[in-house]
Structure formats: C-alpha cells, structure tokens
Amino acid sequence: MSSTEQGTSSAAPAEPTTAPESAAAPEVPESFYYVHGKDKVVHKVSAGALQHSALIHGMISNLGYTEEQAKANPFPFENIDGDILQMVVDWCNQHKGKPTPPEDTNLPKQKEKLFDLVLAVNYLEIKELLTYCCKQVAMMVKGKSPEEIREIWMIPTDAEDEAAEKEAKKRAGKEAAGETAAAAGDAK
Amino acid sequence: MSSDIENLTEKTENLSNDPIYDTNWCHMPDDIKLECIGKMDFNERMSLRCTAKAERSLVESKKIKFYECDIHRASDVLYDDGRNHYVSLTSKKWNSFSKTFENPNNAFKSMNYIWKIGVFNNLSIRSNDPAVKEELMNYSGKISAKHIELDCCDHEIVAAVLRKMNYDVESVTQVQNTGYWLTKDFKPTASLHNVAQILIDRDFNIGFTFQLSLNADGSFAEFLGHFVDRIVSKDEKTVRIRTNNPDRHILLQRGLDEVVKTTYRLQFFRLMVISAETKESEYDDDCKKWISQMDSEAYFDYDAFLNDFYYGVFQ
C-alpha cells in the first residue's frame, strides 16, 4: 500500500501523520491502528477507515486500545494473505466516511484473488465490500452453461465427488489399519 | 528436443513467478455461496443448479423475486391437442425468460422448482388442462405471490392455489372464459362460497382480496344460503359474514352500477377479508376499478369509439 494520509504500509509501524489543520476550526487528530496479514507487513489504517470492518471496530471498542498500544500490537490476521489485506485496507481507505457507490470497478477480476478477497472480507465483516464481491462472483458465470460454470469454478461432478469420498474412506481405513499394526508391533 | 526443454523451462519459470491460489468456489462457506447465488439471475441459477447435487440444494434454498410468471397453454387454436404449455418468467420488467414445453410434464418439472424458489409479484395461470390441475393439487410446497390471476381455471384449481398460498398474497383474481364453463361436472357457483370457506379455514389476513367474474347466475344466493349462520349484514349488493377469528369478517360485494347491470353478460364478485371493526360507511362501493381489471370491455364506450373511428377515417 502506498503511503496516504490515512495509512501506510511497512515492515514496522510508521509514525502516525496528523490531519491538516483547518483555518476555521482545529480538527481532532485522527487515531490510527495497525494490522498485518500472513506476510507480517504492517498496514497503518485510520480509525475512520476501519469503521467498515465490524470485526476490527468491535475489537477496538472492546479492547479499548490506546494508539500507543495499537502501534505496539498490530492486529494479526494470519489467515489473510498480504496482498489481499492490502486490497481490503485500500478499499477501506478509499471509502472512508463516504457513501459507498452502487458498483465498485476496482475489485480484482481474477477468480482466485476474488475468492480469497471474499473469504477475507467475510472474516473481517465488511458488509458493503462483501456485497460487491459476491456480485462480482455472480458476474463470473453470467450467461455460462453448467459445464462452463463447473470448469470456471472447478466444481467436481457428483461422480468425482463420490470417487473422492471413496478414496478418502479407503485412505482413512488404511491409515487406521497401519496404526493398529504399529501398536501391535509396539506391544510385542 | 532442445526446443521442448526450452518450452518446459519457460513454463516452469512462469509457474514459479505466478502466485499459486488454491481458493475456489468449493472453498466458500454455504452462507457466502448463498449470498452470491442471491446476486445471480434466474438462468445462471438454473445452470449452477445442474452442476452438482450440493449446488442444487443450495440454489433451491434461495428465493428469487420475479416480476411476473405466466403459465398457459400455448394456443388452443394453433395446437389443437392442447398439450403445449408455455411458461414465461420476467425477473424484472425488462428481463424475460420464456420457454414452451411440448410435454406438460417437462413444464411441471420446471414449475415445481420455480414455485419453490419464486416470490412473484404477479402469477398468472391460464389453463384448464387436467394435467395442470393434477400437478397443482399434488404440489406439496407453498406458492408465494403478491397477486395471482387465474384464467379459465375451475374451482378445484382455485382451491388448490388458495390452500398452497403463503400469507403474503394480497389478491387473487379469477377470470372466467365462457368457453370453459362447459366442462363436465363443473359447478361455477360453488367457487364463491368455497373460496370464502378456505379464507375462513386458513384465517387469511385483513386486506386479502379475491375477485371473480363468471357468467352463471346464482352465486350470490348460494353464498347467502351457505353462510346463513354467519351473516352479519346484507343488502342487494353486499353480504358480510363473520369468520372464526373474532377480529376478521369477510365482505362479499357484487359489482353492479349504472353501467354493469344484472343484465350484463358476466357477473363480478369481490371477496375481502376486513376488520371486524370496519363500518359500513367505510366500504369501497366504486366497483369500476376492480371490474375493469377483469373485463376491460365492461366500461368500453363503443358509441364514442365508433364515432371517433368514423370521423377519423372519413373526414
């Protein structure tokens, strides 16, 4: 993520920037929090941008973090890839304090990234972004036949599903038999 | 050989440069899948439904809104065998999907699914085919619609629809075509009190309206005779009866005014579930609007039309 007024990304938390002062009335400096994904890259995000995430907003409210504490302990999201978290942070910054538009053209078009984004957004409870993402997922199969959908989304056929289930059962049975034999060997 | 190795090396390099993603549709939790299915149009849902059993059950658990659903026999004139059924679905006012089925069983396979998942603004059934009746009567689910129009359907179809309706239905209109009244053992006058009985049995919500047009006489008198113990008030155009729910009454209105008289070729009736508190002065006596919905010719001014036509063509 490029450095912006609302946030920066770096390997270590950066110093918070203060909002520009208005000539009419001095604005209250904005609070910033820090998050990192699987890649440990820390993203600095304003409290306003994080309002989009019900999960993070709840964490902030419940934990009563001060800015210093937040800086020392970034919120860890080990289950989210760094580039996906970057997208989420960017979206939150872009839509900070703004009414969300009916369409979002900046969402990734590649299906793999989109599905990862959907999972991340669902986990972080960002309702509006989830709505956009789901719409984008639905658009992927617009006008497609069942076979095409199966191919695009790698949906196994019922026969493939059954075969995989049988295989898994067989494997589990073999493993159980192996464990029993090993236990019998140990007993001898 | 060397070029093959070069190609392979190039492919391997590309592979190592591309990030590897394993996440796909199958990794999505069901609630997310349902959210995505909710954003799909009808055709895409139908396609997804055909991909695998698991997807089918998911798709079938998600309701879809239709502006209109029209089920009718394709044409009694062109297809004299009467077996061609036509199903037309409109998801939005400008987005239609329609299909003609030569075998009604194929139409019903689709219809069972469509009834199951559909939430209709307008649902129109125009068929007196015994197969349609049988299928409707055997359908075990509920029908969810705001307005239902039944054309050329006998009272058994009407009763089947009323019994399978969800309580979100606001109105049902039954329009009768004279040609279909000749069906053997058909008792047109039974419709009105049968419908009222279903409304009583199922305790329909206040505001529900059932409109009926028919060309046989006797409904009004038969209704009075059937509900003699329930009558709250009556006059020549209205009958008000009590239901099993002390808060609700049923009002039967006969559509009669200075244009539509007792001599008119059709009779028009409206059954409404009203509050037991409703006063007689609050009745809507203007029947022109609801009669026009069923018979556009009732208030058509032929003299004015011919006059305009004559002056338009010859002057």
Coordinates of C-alpha atoms in Angstrom, one line a residue, chain B residues 38-308:
Chain B
G38 CA -28.7 -14.2 -4.5
K39 CA -26.9 -11.9 -6.9
M40 CA -27.4 -14.3 -9.9
D41 CA -30.2 -14.1 -12.4
F42 CA -32.5 -17.0 -13.0
N43 CA -30.6 -18.5 -15.9
E44 CA -27.3 -18.6 -14.0
R45 CA -29.1 -20.2 -11.0
M46 CA -30.6 -22.8 -13.3
S47 CA -27.1 -23.6 -14.7
L48 CA -25.4 -23.7 -11.3
R49 CA -28.2 -26.0 -10.1
C50 CA -27.2 -28.5 -12.8
T51 CA -23.5 -28.7 -11.9
A52 CA -23.7 -30.9 -8.8
K53 CA -26.1 -32.2 -6.1
A54 CA -24.7 -29.9 -3.4
E55 CA -25.1 -26.8 -5.6
R56 CA -28.6 -27.9 -6.5
S57 CA -29.8 -28.0 -2.9
L58 CA -28.1 -24.6 -2.2
V59 CA -29.7 -23.0 -5.2
E60 CA -33.1 -24.4 -4.3
S61 CA -32.9 -22.9 -0.8
K62 CA -32.5 -19.4 -2.1
K63 CA -35.6 -17.5 -3.1
I64 CA -35.7 -15.4 -6.2
K65 CA -38.0 -12.5 -7.0
F66 CA -40.0 -12.5 -10.3
Y67 CA -42.0 -9.6 -11.5
E68 CA -44.2 -12.0 -13.4
C69 CA -44.8 -15.6 -14.0
D70 CA -47.3 -16.7 -16.7
I71 CA -48.3 -20.3 -17.3
H72 CA -50.7 -21.0 -20.0
R73 CA -51.5 -23.3 -22.9
A74 CA -49.6 -22.1 -25.9
S75 CA -52.7 -21.7 -28.1
D76 CA -55.9 -23.7 -28.3
V77 CA -56.3 -22.7 -31.9
L78 CA -52.9 -23.5 -33.3
Y79 CA -52.2 -26.5 -31.2
D80 CA -55.4 -28.4 -31.0
D81 CA -54.1 -31.2 -28.9
G82 CA -53.9 -28.7 -26.0
R83 CA -50.7 -30.2 -24.7
N84 CA -48.3 -27.4 -25.4
H85 CA -47.6 -25.4 -22.3
Y86 CA -45.8 -22.1 -22.2
V87 CA -44.0 -20.7 -19.2
S88 CA -42.9 -17.2 -19.2
L89 CA -40.9 -15.6 -16.4
T90 CA -39.9 -12.0 -16.0
S91 CA -37.4 -11.3 -13.3
K92 CA -37.6 -7.6 -13.9
K93 CA -39.9 -5.6 -16.1
W94 CA -37.4 -5.7 -18.9
N95 CA -35.7 -9.0 -18.4
S96 CA -37.7 -12.0 -19.6
F97 CA -37.2 -15.7 -19.9
S98 CA -39.7 -17.9 -21.6
K99 CA -40.0 -21.5 -22.7
T100 CA -42.6 -23.6 -24.5
F101 CA -42.9 -27.2 -23.4
E102 CA -44.5 -29.7 -25.7
N103 CA -44.8 -32.2 -22.8
P104 CA -46.6 -30.6 -19.8
N105 CA -44.6 -32.9 -17.5
N106 CA -41.4 -31.1 -18.5
A107 CA -43.1 -27.8 -17.8
F108 CA -44.1 -29.0 -14.4
K109 CA -40.6 -30.2 -13.5
S110 CA -39.5 -26.6 -14.0
M111 CA -42.7 -25.2 -12.4
N112 CA -42.2 -27.2 -9.2
Y113 CA -38.8 -25.7 -8.9
I114 CA -40.0 -22.2 -9.9
W115 CA -42.9 -22.3 -7.4
K116 CA -40.5 -23.5 -4.7
I117 CA -38.0 -20.7 -5.1
G118 CA -40.1 -17.9 -6.7
V119 CA -41.5 -14.9 -5.0
F120 CA -43.9 -13.5 -7.6
N121 CA -45.3 -10.0 -7.9
N122 CA -47.8 -11.4 -10.4
L123 CA -48.5 -15.0 -11.0
S124 CA -50.9 -15.9 -13.8
I125 CA -52.2 -19.4 -14.6
R126 CA -54.4 -19.7 -17.7
S127 CA -55.2 -23.4 -18.3
N128 CA -58.0 -25.8 -17.7
D129 CA -55.8 -28.8 -18.6
P130 CA -56.4 -31.7 -16.2
A131 CA -52.6 -32.2 -16.1
V132 CA -52.2 -28.7 -14.7
K133 CA -54.8 -29.3 -12.1
E134 CA -53.3 -32.6 -11.1
E135 CA -49.9 -31.1 -10.8
L136 CA -51.1 -28.1 -8.7
M137 CA -53.0 -30.3 -6.4
N138 CA -50.1 -32.7 -5.9
Y139 CA -47.6 -29.9 -5.3
S140 CA -46.7 -30.1 -1.7
G141 CA -44.9 -26.7 -1.3
K142 CA -46.2 -23.2 -0.9
I143 CA -46.8 -20.5 -3.5
S144 CA -45.5 -17.1 -2.7
A145 CA -47.0 -14.2 -4.7
K146 CA -48.5 -10.8 -4.3
H147 CA -51.1 -11.0 -6.9
I148 CA -52.5 -14.2 -8.5
E149 CA -54.6 -14.3 -11.7
L150 CA -56.4 -17.5 -12.6
D151 CA -57.9 -17.5 -16.0
C152 CA -60.0 -20.4 -17.4
C153 CA -59.3 -22.4 -14.2
D154 CA -62.0 -24.3 -12.5
H155 CA -62.8 -24.0 -8.8
E156 CA -60.6 -27.0 -7.9
I157 CA -57.5 -25.2 -9.3
V158 CA -58.6 -22.1 -7.4
A159 CA -59.0 -24.1 -4.2
A160 CA -55.6 -25.8 -4.7
V161 CA -53.9 -22.4 -5.2
L162 CA -55.6 -20.9 -2.2
R163 CA -54.6 -23.7 0.0
K164 CA -50.9 -23.6 -1.1
M165 CA -50.6 -19.8 -0.9
N166 CA -48.3 -18.1 1.6
Y167 CA -49.9 -15.4 3.6
D168 CA -48.1 -12.7 1.7
V169 CA -50.6 -12.9 -1.1
E170 CA -52.6 -9.7 -1.4
S171 CA -55.1 -10.6 -4.0
V172 CA -56.4 -13.4 -6.3
T173 CA -58.4 -12.7 -9.4
Q174 CA -60.3 -15.4 -11.1
V175 CA -61.4 -14.5 -14.6
Q176 CA -63.6 -17.0 -16.4
N177 CA -63.8 -17.5 -20.1
T178 CA -67.2 -18.7 -21.2
G179 CA -65.8 -21.4 -23.3
Y180 CA -64.6 -23.3 -20.3
W181 CA -67.8 -23.4 -18.4
L182 CA -69.0 -26.3 -20.4
T183 CA -66.6 -28.6 -18.6
K184 CA -68.4 -31.7 -17.4
D185 CA -69.4 -31.6 -13.7
F186 CA -68.2 -28.1 -13.4
K187 CA -70.1 -26.1 -10.7
P188 CA -69.2 -22.5 -11.2
T189 CA -71.4 -21.2 -8.5
A190 CA -69.6 -23.3 -5.9
S191 CA -66.4 -21.2 -6.3
L192 CA -67.5 -18.2 -4.3
H193 CA -68.5 -19.9 -1.0
N194 CA -65.7 -22.5 -1.4
V195 CA -63.2 -19.7 -1.6
A196 CA -64.8 -17.9 1.4
Q197 CA -64.7 -21.2 3.4
I198 CA -60.9 -21.5 2.6
L199 CA -60.4 -17.9 3.7
I200 CA -62.1 -18.8 7.0
D201 CA -60.3 -22.1 7.5
R202 CA -56.9 -20.6 6.8
D203 CA -57.6 -17.3 8.6
F204 CA -56.4 -15.1 5.9
N205 CA -55.0 -11.7 6.7
I206 CA -57.1 -8.5 6.7
G207 CA -56.8 -6.9 3.2
F208 CA -56.7 -10.1 1.2
T209 CA -59.0 -9.8 -1.8
F210 CA -60.4 -12.4 -4.1
Q211 CA -62.1 -11.2 -7.3
L212 CA -64.2 -13.4 -9.6
S213 CA -66.0 -13.0 -12.8
L214 CA -68.4 -15.6 -14.1
N215 CA -71.3 -16.0 -16.5
A216 CA -73.5 -18.2 -14.4
D217 CA -76.2 -17.0 -12.1
G218 CA -76.9 -17.9 -8.6
S219 CA -73.6 -17.3 -6.8
F220 CA -74.8 -14.6 -4.6
A221 CA -77.9 -16.5 -3.5
E222 CA -75.9 -19.7 -3.0
F223 CA -73.3 -17.8 -0.9
L224 CA -76.1 -16.4 1.3
G225 CA -77.6 -19.9 1.7
H226 CA -74.3 -21.5 2.6
F227 CA -73.3 -18.9 5.3
V228 CA -76.8 -18.2 6.7
D229 CA -75.5 -18.7 10.2
R230 CA -72.6 -16.3 9.8
I231 CA -74.3 -13.4 8.2
V232 CA -73.6 -10.0 10.0
S233 CA -75.4 -7.8 7.5
K234 CA -76.6 -8.0 3.9
D235 CA -78.3 -6.0 1.2
E236 CA -78.8 -6.4 -2.6
K237 CA -75.1 -5.8 -3.4
T238 CA -73.1 -6.9 -0.2
V239 CA -73.0 -9.7 2.3
R240 CA -70.9 -9.5 5.4
I241 CA -70.1 -12.7 7.3
R242 CA -68.2 -13.4 10.5
T243 CA -65.2 -15.8 10.4
N244 CA -63.8 -18.0 13.2
N245 CA -61.4 -15.1 14.1
P246 CA -63.4 -12.5 16.1
D247 CA -61.2 -9.7 14.6
R248 CA -62.0 -10.5 11.0
H249 CA -65.0 -10.5 8.8
I250 CA -65.5 -11.3 5.1
L251 CA -67.2 -8.9 2.8
L252 CA -68.8 -10.1 -0.4
Q253 CA -69.5 -7.4 -2.9
R254 CA -71.4 -7.8 -6.1
G255 CA -70.1 -5.5 -8.9
L256 CA -73.2 -3.6 -10.0
D257 CA -73.5 0.1 -11.0
E258 CA -75.2 2.2 -13.7
V259 CA -73.0 0.6 -16.4
V260 CA -72.7 -3.0 -15.3
K261 CA -76.2 -4.2 -14.5
T262 CA -77.8 -7.5 -13.7
T263 CA -78.4 -8.0 -17.5
Y264 CA -74.6 -7.8 -18.3
R265 CA -73.1 -11.0 -19.8
L266 CA -70.9 -11.5 -16.8
Q267 CA -71.3 -11.2 -13.0
F268 CA -68.5 -9.7 -10.9
F269 CA -67.8 -10.5 -7.3
R270 CA -65.2 -9.4 -4.8
L271 CA -64.4 -11.1 -1.5
M272 CA -62.4 -9.2 1.0
V273 CA -61.1 -10.0 4.4
I274 CA -61.9 -6.9 6.5
S275 CA -61.5 -5.9 10.1
A276 CA -64.5 -6.7 12.3
E277 CA -64.3 -3.0 13.3
T278 CA -64.9 -1.8 9.7
K279 CA -68.1 0.3 9.4
E280 CA -70.5 0.0 6.5
S281 CA -69.8 3.7 5.6
E282 CA -66.1 2.6 5.0
Y283 CA -67.0 0.1 2.3
D284 CA -65.5 0.9 -1.1
D285 CA -68.6 1.0 -3.3
D286 CA -66.8 2.1 -6.5
C287 CA -66.6 -1.2 -8.4
K288 CA -65.5 0.3 -11.8
K289 CA -61.8 -0.2 -11.0
W290 CA -61.9 -3.8 -9.9
I291 CA -64.3 -4.8 -12.6
S292 CA -62.1 -3.2 -15.3
Q293 CA -59.2 -5.4 -14.1
M294 CA -61.2 -8.4 -15.0
D295 CA -63.1 -7.2 -18.0
S296 CA -61.6 -4.3 -20.0
E297 CA -64.7 -4.2 -22.2
A298 CA -67.2 -3.6 -19.4
Y299 CA -66.7 0.2 -19.4
F300 CA -65.7 0.5 -23.1
D301 CA -67.7 3.2 -24.8
Y302 CA -68.4 1.6 -28.2
D303 CA -70.5 4.6 -29.4
A304 CA -67.7 7.0 -28.7
F305 CA -65.2 4.6 -30.3
L306 CA -67.3 4.2 -33.5
N307 CA -67.8 7.9 -33.6
D308 CA -64.1 8.6 -33.4

